[in-house]
PDB file of C-alpha atoms in Angstrom:
ATOM      1  CA  MET H   1     -44.998   4.753  80.926  1.00 50.00           C
ATOM      2  CA  PRO H   2     -44.013   8.109  80.171  1.00 61.00           C
ATOM      3  CA  GLY H   3     -43.244   9.902  83.026  1.00 62.00           C
ATOM      4  CA  PRO H   4     -45.170  13.415  83.812  1.00 66.00           C
ATOM      5  CA  LYS H   5     -44.672  15.897  81.237  1.00 71.00           C
ATOM      6  CA  PRO H   6     -41.097  18.520  81.833  1.00 71.00           C
ATOM      7  CA  LEU H   7     -42.142  22.153  82.639  1.00 73.00           C
ATOM      8  CA  PRO H   8     -41.488  24.285  79.864  1.00 76.00           C
ATOM      9  CA  LEU H   9     -37.765  26.151  79.936  1.00 82.00           C
ATOM     10  CA  GLU H  10     -36.892  29.060  77.821  1.00 86.00           C
ATOM     11  CA  LEU H  11     -33.925  31.145  77.842  1.00 89.00           C
ATOM     12  CA  SER H  12     -33.575  34.342  77.228  1.00 91.00           C
ATOM     13  CA  ASP H  13     -30.180  36.099  75.101  1.00 92.00           C
ATOM     14  CA  HIS H  14     -28.990  36.895  78.510  1.00 93.00           C
ATOM     15  CA  GLU H  15     -29.388  33.526  80.159  1.00 91.00           C
ATOM     16  CA  ARG H  16     -28.059  31.437  77.123  1.00 92.00           C
ATOM     17  CA  ARG H  17     -24.908  33.656  77.072  1.00 93.00           C
ATOM     18  CA  VAL H  18     -24.799  33.732  81.318  1.00 92.00           C
ATOM     19  CA  LEU H  19     -25.095  29.845  80.813  1.00 92.00           C
ATOM     20  CA  ARG H  20     -22.410  29.649  78.263  1.00 92.00           C
ATOM     21  CA  GLY H  21     -19.957  31.474  79.677  1.00 92.00           C
ATOM     22  CA  TRP H  22     -20.105  29.082  82.657  1.00 91.00           C
ATOM     23  CA  LEU H  23     -19.310  26.015  80.654  1.00 89.00           C
ATOM     24  CA  ARG H  24     -15.933  28.095  79.407  1.00 90.00           C
ATOM     25  CA  LYS H  25     -14.887  29.032  82.741  1.00 88.00           C
ATOM     26  CA  ARG H  26     -11.966  27.507  83.680  1.00 87.00           C
ATOM     27  CA  THR H  27     -12.352  28.410  87.628  1.00 86.00           C
ATOM     28  CA  ALA H  28     -16.172  27.862  87.301  1.00 84.00           C
ATOM     29  CA  SER H  29     -17.554  24.177  89.385  1.00 86.00           C
ATOM     30  CA  GLN H  30     -17.671  21.001  87.989  1.00 89.00           C
ATOM     31  CA  ALA H  31     -20.986  21.207  89.463  1.00 90.00           C
ATOM     32  CA  LEU H  32     -22.050  24.344  87.937  1.00 91.00           C
ATOM     33  CA  VAL H  33     -20.891  23.552  84.901  1.00 92.00           C
ATOM     34  CA  LEU H  34     -23.231  20.198  85.005  1.00 93.00           C
ATOM     35  CA  ARG H  35     -26.054  21.897  85.552  1.00 93.00           C
ATOM     36  CA  SER H  36     -25.622  24.263  82.814  1.00 93.00           C
ATOM     37  CA  ARG H  37     -25.116  21.623  80.044  1.00 93.00           C
ATOM     38  CA  ILE H  38     -28.441  20.300  81.449  1.00 94.00           C
ATOM     39  CA  VAL H  39     -30.153  23.740  81.504  1.00 93.00           C
ATOM     40  CA  LEU H  40     -29.696  24.564  77.782  1.00 93.00           C
ATOM     41  CA  ALA H  41     -29.673  21.108  76.750  1.00 93.00           C
ATOM     42  CA  CYS H  42     -33.501  21.232  78.101  1.00 91.00           C
ATOM     43  CA  ALA H  43     -34.025  24.388  76.554  1.00 91.00           C
ATOM     44  CA  ASP H  44     -33.355  23.192  73.004  1.00 90.00           C
ATOM     45  CA  GLY H  45     -35.840  20.669  73.556  1.00 88.00           C
ATOM     46  CA  ALA H  46     -34.382  17.587  74.700  1.00 88.00           C
ATOM     47  CA  SER H  47     -36.920  15.393  77.163  1.00 89.00           C
ATOM     48  CA  ASN H  48     -35.471  14.850  80.545  1.00 90.00           C
ATOM     49  CA  ALA H  49     -34.364  11.131  79.761  1.00 91.00           C
ATOM     50  CA  ARG H  50     -32.110  12.267  77.116  1.00 92.00           C
ATOM     51  CA  VAL H  51     -30.228  14.878  78.801  1.00 92.00           C
ATOM     52  CA  ALA H  52     -30.228  12.508  81.497  1.00 93.00           C
ATOM     53  CA  ASP H  53     -28.082   9.535  78.614  1.00 94.00           C
ATOM     54  CA  ASP H  54     -26.120  12.247  77.160  1.00 93.00           C
ATOM     55  CA  LEU H  55     -24.484  13.518  80.173  1.00 93.00           C
ATOM     56  CA  GLY H  56     -24.387  10.239  82.257  1.00 94.00           C
ATOM     57  CA  ILE H  57     -26.604  10.919  84.624  1.00 94.00           C
ATOM     58  CA  SER H  58     -30.081  10.423  86.465  1.00 94.00           C
ATOM     59  CA  ARG H  59     -33.304  11.541  85.409  1.00 92.00           C
ATOM     60  CA  GLU H  60     -34.194  12.975  88.844  1.00 93.00           C
ATOM     61  CA  THR H  61     -30.948  15.139  88.271  1.00 94.00           C
ATOM     62  CA  VAL H  62     -32.387  16.143  85.506  1.00 93.00           C
ATOM     63  CA  ARG H  63     -35.585  16.968  87.079  1.00 92.00           C
ATOM     64  CA  LYS H  64     -34.487  18.399  89.770  1.00 92.00           C
ATOM     65  CA  TRP H  65     -32.024  21.008  88.155  1.00 92.00           C
ATOM     66  CA  ARG H  66     -34.728  22.060  85.371  1.00 91.00           C
ATOM     67  CA  SER H  67     -37.483  22.388  87.900  1.00 90.00           C
ATOM     68  CA  ARG H  68     -34.985  25.046  90.041  1.00 91.00           C
ATOM     69  CA  PHE H  69     -33.916  26.939  87.114  1.00 90.00           C
ATOM     70  CA  VAL H  70     -38.121  27.464  86.132  1.00 90.00           C
ATOM     71  CA  ALA H  71     -38.139  28.827  89.629  1.00 89.00           C
ATOM     72  CA  ASP H  72     -35.152  30.879  90.268  1.00 90.00           C
ATOM     73  CA  ARG H  73     -34.083  30.979  87.236  1.00 89.00           C
ATOM     74  CA  LEU H  74     -30.092  31.631  86.723  1.00 89.00           C
ATOM     75  CA  GLU H  75     -29.423  32.583  91.362  1.00 88.00           C
ATOM     76  CA  GLY H  76     -31.184  28.509  91.302  1.00 86.00           C
ATOM     77  CA  LEU H  77     -28.310  27.085  89.544  1.00 87.00           C
ATOM     78  CA  VAL H  78     -26.142  28.751  92.186  1.00 86.00           C
ATOM     79  CA  ASP H  79     -24.922  26.813  95.386  1.00 79.00           C
ATOM     80  CA  ARG H  80     -27.141  27.720  98.116  1.00 74.00           C
ATOM     81  CA  PRO H  81     -25.143  28.025 101.665  1.00 73.00           C
ATOM     82  CA  ARG H  82     -25.188  25.427 103.678  1.00 73.00           C
ATOM     83  CA  SER H  83     -26.237  24.289 107.166  1.00 77.00           C
ATOM     84  CA  GLY H  84     -24.322  24.963 110.199  1.00 79.00           C
ATOM     85  CA  ALA H  85     -22.845  25.487 113.555  1.00 82.00           C
ATOM     86  CA  PRO H  86     -23.306  29.782 113.685  1.00 82.00           C
ATOM     87  CA  ARG H  87     -20.174  31.322 114.468  1.00 82.00           C
ATOM     88  CA  GLN H  88     -18.793  30.926 118.237  1.00 86.00           C
ATOM     89  CA  ILE H  89     -16.346  34.030 117.856  1.00 87.00           C
ATOM     90  CA  THR H  90     -17.466  37.158 116.766  1.00 87.00           C
ATOM     91  CA  ASP H  91     -15.436  39.868 114.950  1.00 86.00           C
ATOM     92  CA  GLU H  92     -15.265  41.875 118.173  1.00 88.00           C
ATOM     93  CA  GLN H  93     -13.620  38.891 119.903  1.00 90.00           C
ATOM     94  CA  VAL H  94     -11.082  38.018 117.172  1.00 90.00           C
ATOM     95  CA  GLN H  95     -10.213  41.749 117.184  1.00 88.00           C
ATOM     96  CA  ALA H  96      -9.430  41.762 120.454  1.00 90.00           C
ATOM     97  CA  LEU H  97      -7.295  38.869 120.133  1.00 90.00           C
ATOM     98  CA  VAL H  98      -5.294  40.060 117.459  1.00 88.00           C
ATOM     99  CA  ALA H  99      -4.413  43.501 119.340  1.00 87.00           C
ATOM    100  CA  ARG H 100      -3.914  41.840 122.642  1.00 89.00           C
ATOM    101  CA  THR H 101      -1.266  39.794 120.362  1.00 87.00           C
ATOM    102  CA  LEU H 102       0.549  42.269 119.950  1.00 84.00           C
ATOM    103  CA  GLY H 103      -0.296  45.009 121.848  1.00 85.00           C
ATOM    104  CA  GLN H 104       0.533  43.315 125.656  1.00 86.00           C
ATOM    105  CA  ALA H 105       2.936  41.108 127.117  1.00 85.00           C
ATOM    106  CA  PRO H 106       1.924  38.069 128.194  1.00 87.00           C
ATOM    107  CA  PRO H 107       0.890  38.343 132.258  1.00 85.00           C
ATOM    108  CA  THR H 108       3.188  35.187 133.154  1.00 83.00           C
ATOM    109  CA  GLY H 109       6.038  37.156 132.758  1.00 83.00           C
ATOM    110  CA  ASP H 110       6.992  34.665 129.463  1.00 85.00           C
ATOM    111  CA  ALA H 111       8.670  36.342 126.790  1.00 82.00           C
ATOM    112  CA  HIS H 112       6.085  35.634 124.013  1.00 85.00           C
ATOM    113  CA  TRP H 113       2.083  34.302 123.781  1.00 90.00           C
ATOM    114  CA  SER H 114       1.042  30.914 123.553  1.00 91.00           C
ATOM    115  CA  THR H 115      -1.847  29.438 122.285  1.00 92.00           C
ATOM    116  CA  ARG H 116      -2.111  28.059 125.449  1.00 92.00           C
ATOM    117  CA  SER H 117      -2.365  31.317 127.478  1.00 91.00           C
ATOM    118  CA  MET H 118      -3.450  32.792 124.899  1.00 92.00           C
ATOM    119  CA  ALA H 119      -6.698  31.079 124.758  1.00 93.00           C
ATOM    120  CA  GLU H 120      -6.810  31.184 128.703  1.00 92.00           C
ATOM    121  CA  ALA H 121      -6.851  35.162 128.657  1.00 91.00           C
ATOM    122  CA  GLU H 122      -9.110  35.226 125.489  1.00 91.00           C
ATOM    123  CA  GLY H 123     -11.640  32.371 126.518  1.00 92.00           C
ATOM    124  CA  MET H 124     -11.099  30.100 123.886  1.00 92.00           C
ATOM    125  CA  SER H 125      -9.929  27.147 122.950  1.00 93.00           C
ATOM    126  CA  GLN H 126      -6.027  26.816 121.794  1.00 93.00           C
ATOM    127  CA  SER H 127      -6.932  25.973 118.204  1.00 93.00           C
ATOM    128  CA  ALA H 128      -9.427  29.197 117.592  1.00 93.00           C
ATOM    129  CA  VAL H 129      -6.049  30.739 118.585  1.00 93.00           C
ATOM    130  CA  SER H 130      -4.408  28.604 116.064  1.00 93.00           C
ATOM    131  CA  ARG H 131      -6.574  29.724 113.231  1.00 90.00           C
ATOM    132  CA  ILE H 132      -6.800  33.037 114.354  1.00 90.00           C
ATOM    133  CA  TRP H 133      -3.232  34.179 114.151  1.00 90.00           C
ATOM    134  CA  ARG H 134      -3.245  31.369 110.625  1.00 90.00           C
ATOM    135  CA  ALA H 135      -5.141  33.853 109.036  1.00 87.00           C
ATOM    136  CA  PHE H 136      -3.584  36.737 110.377  1.00 84.00           C
ATOM    137  CA  GLY H 137      -0.116  35.536 109.706  1.00 86.00           C
ATOM    138  CA  LEU H 138       0.754  36.043 113.509  1.00 86.00           C
ATOM    139  CA  LYS H 139       3.705  33.972 115.205  1.00 87.00           C
ATOM    140  CA  PRO H 140       4.550  35.433 118.004  1.00 85.00           C
ATOM    141  CA  HIS H 141       6.912  32.884 119.556  1.00 81.00           C
ATOM    142  CA  ILE H 142       9.396  34.488 116.052  1.00 81.00           C
ATOM    143  CA  VAL H 143      11.332  37.434 117.135  1.00 68.00           C
ATOM    144  CA  GLU H 144      11.567  40.074 114.578  1.00 66.00           C
ATOM    145  CA  THR H 145      14.152  42.380 115.877  1.00 65.00           C
ATOM    146  CA  TRP H 146      16.961  44.585 115.287  1.00 61.00           C
ATOM    147  CA  LYS H 147      19.411  45.152 117.585  1.00 64.00           C
ATOM    148  CA  LEU H 148      22.173  47.635 117.312  1.00 61.00           C
ATOM    149  CA  SER H 149      25.778  47.635 118.965  1.00 71.00           C
ATOM    150  CA  THR H 150      26.922  49.737 121.495  1.00 76.00           C
ATOM    151  CA  ASP H 151      30.006  49.482 120.675  1.00 77.00           C
ATOM    152  CA  PRO H 152      31.191  53.258 120.802  1.00 79.00           C
ATOM    153  CA  GLN H 153      33.047  53.060 116.928  1.00 79.00           C
ATOM    154  CA  PHE H 154      30.490  51.087 114.974  1.00 73.00           C
ATOM    155  CA  VAL H 155      29.498  53.793 112.908  1.00 73.00           C
ATOM    156  CA  THR H 156      32.663  54.062 112.361  1.00 78.00           C
ATOM    157  CA  LYS H 157      33.445  50.334 111.228  1.00 79.00           C
ATOM    158  CA  VAL H 158      29.948  49.697 109.484  1.00 75.00           C
ATOM    159  CA  ARG H 159      31.448  52.990 107.087  1.00 75.00           C
ATOM    160  CA  ASP H 160      34.703  50.809 106.671  1.00 78.00           C
ATOM    161  CA  VAL H 161      32.937  47.536 105.446  1.00 76.00           C
ATOM    162  CA  VAL H 162      30.523  49.156 103.623  1.00 72.00           C
ATOM    163  CA  GLY H 163      32.874  51.676 101.080  1.00 75.00           C
ATOM    164  CA  ILE H 164      34.976  48.284 100.225  1.00 74.00           C
ATOM    165  CA  TYR H 165      31.840  46.976  99.068  1.00 71.00           C
ATOM    166  CA  LEU H 166      30.379  49.545  97.672  1.00 72.00           C
ATOM    167  CA  SER H 167      34.115  50.985  96.000  1.00 73.00           C
ATOM    168  CA  PRO H 168      36.471  47.860  96.325  1.00 74.00           C
ATOM    169  CA  PRO H 169      40.063  47.780  95.639  1.00 75.00           C
ATOM    170  CA  ARG H 170      40.983  47.211  91.880  1.00 77.00           C
ATOM    171  CA  CYS H 171      44.197  44.493  93.293  1.00 75.00           C
ATOM    172  CA  GLY H 172      43.231  43.718  96.925  1.00 71.00           C
ATOM    173  CA  ALA H 173      41.737  41.112  99.405  1.00 70.00           C
ATOM    174  CA  VAL H 174      39.603  41.339 102.185  1.00 64.00           C
ATOM    175  CA  ARG H 175      39.848  39.647 105.292  1.00 71.00           C
ATOM    176  CA  THR H 176      37.711  39.400 108.108  1.00 69.00           C
ATOM    177  CA  ALA H 177      38.297  37.808 111.720  1.00 66.00           C
ATOM    178  CA  PRO H 178      35.574  36.986 114.368  1.00 64.00           C
ATOM    179  CA  GLN H 179      36.248  39.426 117.460  1.00 63.00           C
ATOM    180  CA  CYS H 180      34.858  36.530 119.875  1.00 58.00           C
ATOM    181  CA  GLY H 181      38.709  35.120 119.629  1.00 50.00           C
ATOM    182  CA  CYS H 182      36.775  31.896 118.020  1.00 49.00           C
ATOM    183  CA  ARG H 183      38.316  30.452 114.918  1.00 50.00           C
ATOM    184  CA  GLY H 184      35.728  30.045 112.359  1.00 47.00           C
ATOM    185  CA  SER H 185      36.165  27.081 109.802  1.00 48.00           C
ATOM    186  CA  ARG H 186      38.058  26.922 107.035  1.00 49.00           C
ATOM    187  CA  ARG H 187      37.134  27.783 103.782  1.00 47.00           C
ATOM    188  CA  THR H 188      37.437  24.621 101.289  1.00 48.00           C
ATOM    189  CA  HIS H 189      36.777  27.297  98.424  1.00 48.00           C
ATOM    190  CA  GLY H 190      35.938  29.952  97.101  1.00 46.00           C
ATOM    191  CA  PRO H 191      37.138  33.195  94.969  1.00 50.00           C
ATOM    192  CA  ALA H 192      39.868  32.170  92.951  1.00 48.00           C
ATOM    193  CA  TRP H 193      42.254  36.020  93.362  1.00 47.00           C
ATOM    194  CA  GLY H 194      41.894  34.591  97.328  1.00 47.00           C
ATOM    195  CA  ARG H 195      44.328  31.195  96.477  1.00 45.00           C
TER     196      ARG H 195
END
């Protein structure tokens, strides 16, 4: 016994171009590509059963996407937003957390913020703080500062070292020694001219 008569489906030239574009697009989801194939096959006059057999899917799937396309056209083939819990953390809270991370030291006297201390200060969970830090690339436990020497002859020494690199002597070797009185490890490989 034949099923109900399928909804008639006709495509405009624009819709046909868009659907064929989705078929060729490398970044299109597999679901969108399958939906495009269904609609194009239905528009060519194939029955739901024939399309289902050709594409290896159920008739119900063909029926669903045919009817959704007839009702909503191209927009009906794109995934709809899924339901879920509403956001608990507002943009203002994220902004305040990032500003506090970058601009304030922890009130406990610690050297840097931890997820626990920030979560307590902002009234959020540790995982929320961790997700926000990860999203913004924040790593408060990693200190990226530059410390200059307090040596009064520092500038002169830097000029000497940089000068050797910028204008090296033709037949010379540079030897360095640690200033702390520690012995450096013996070099087992290196340039042949130093041996």
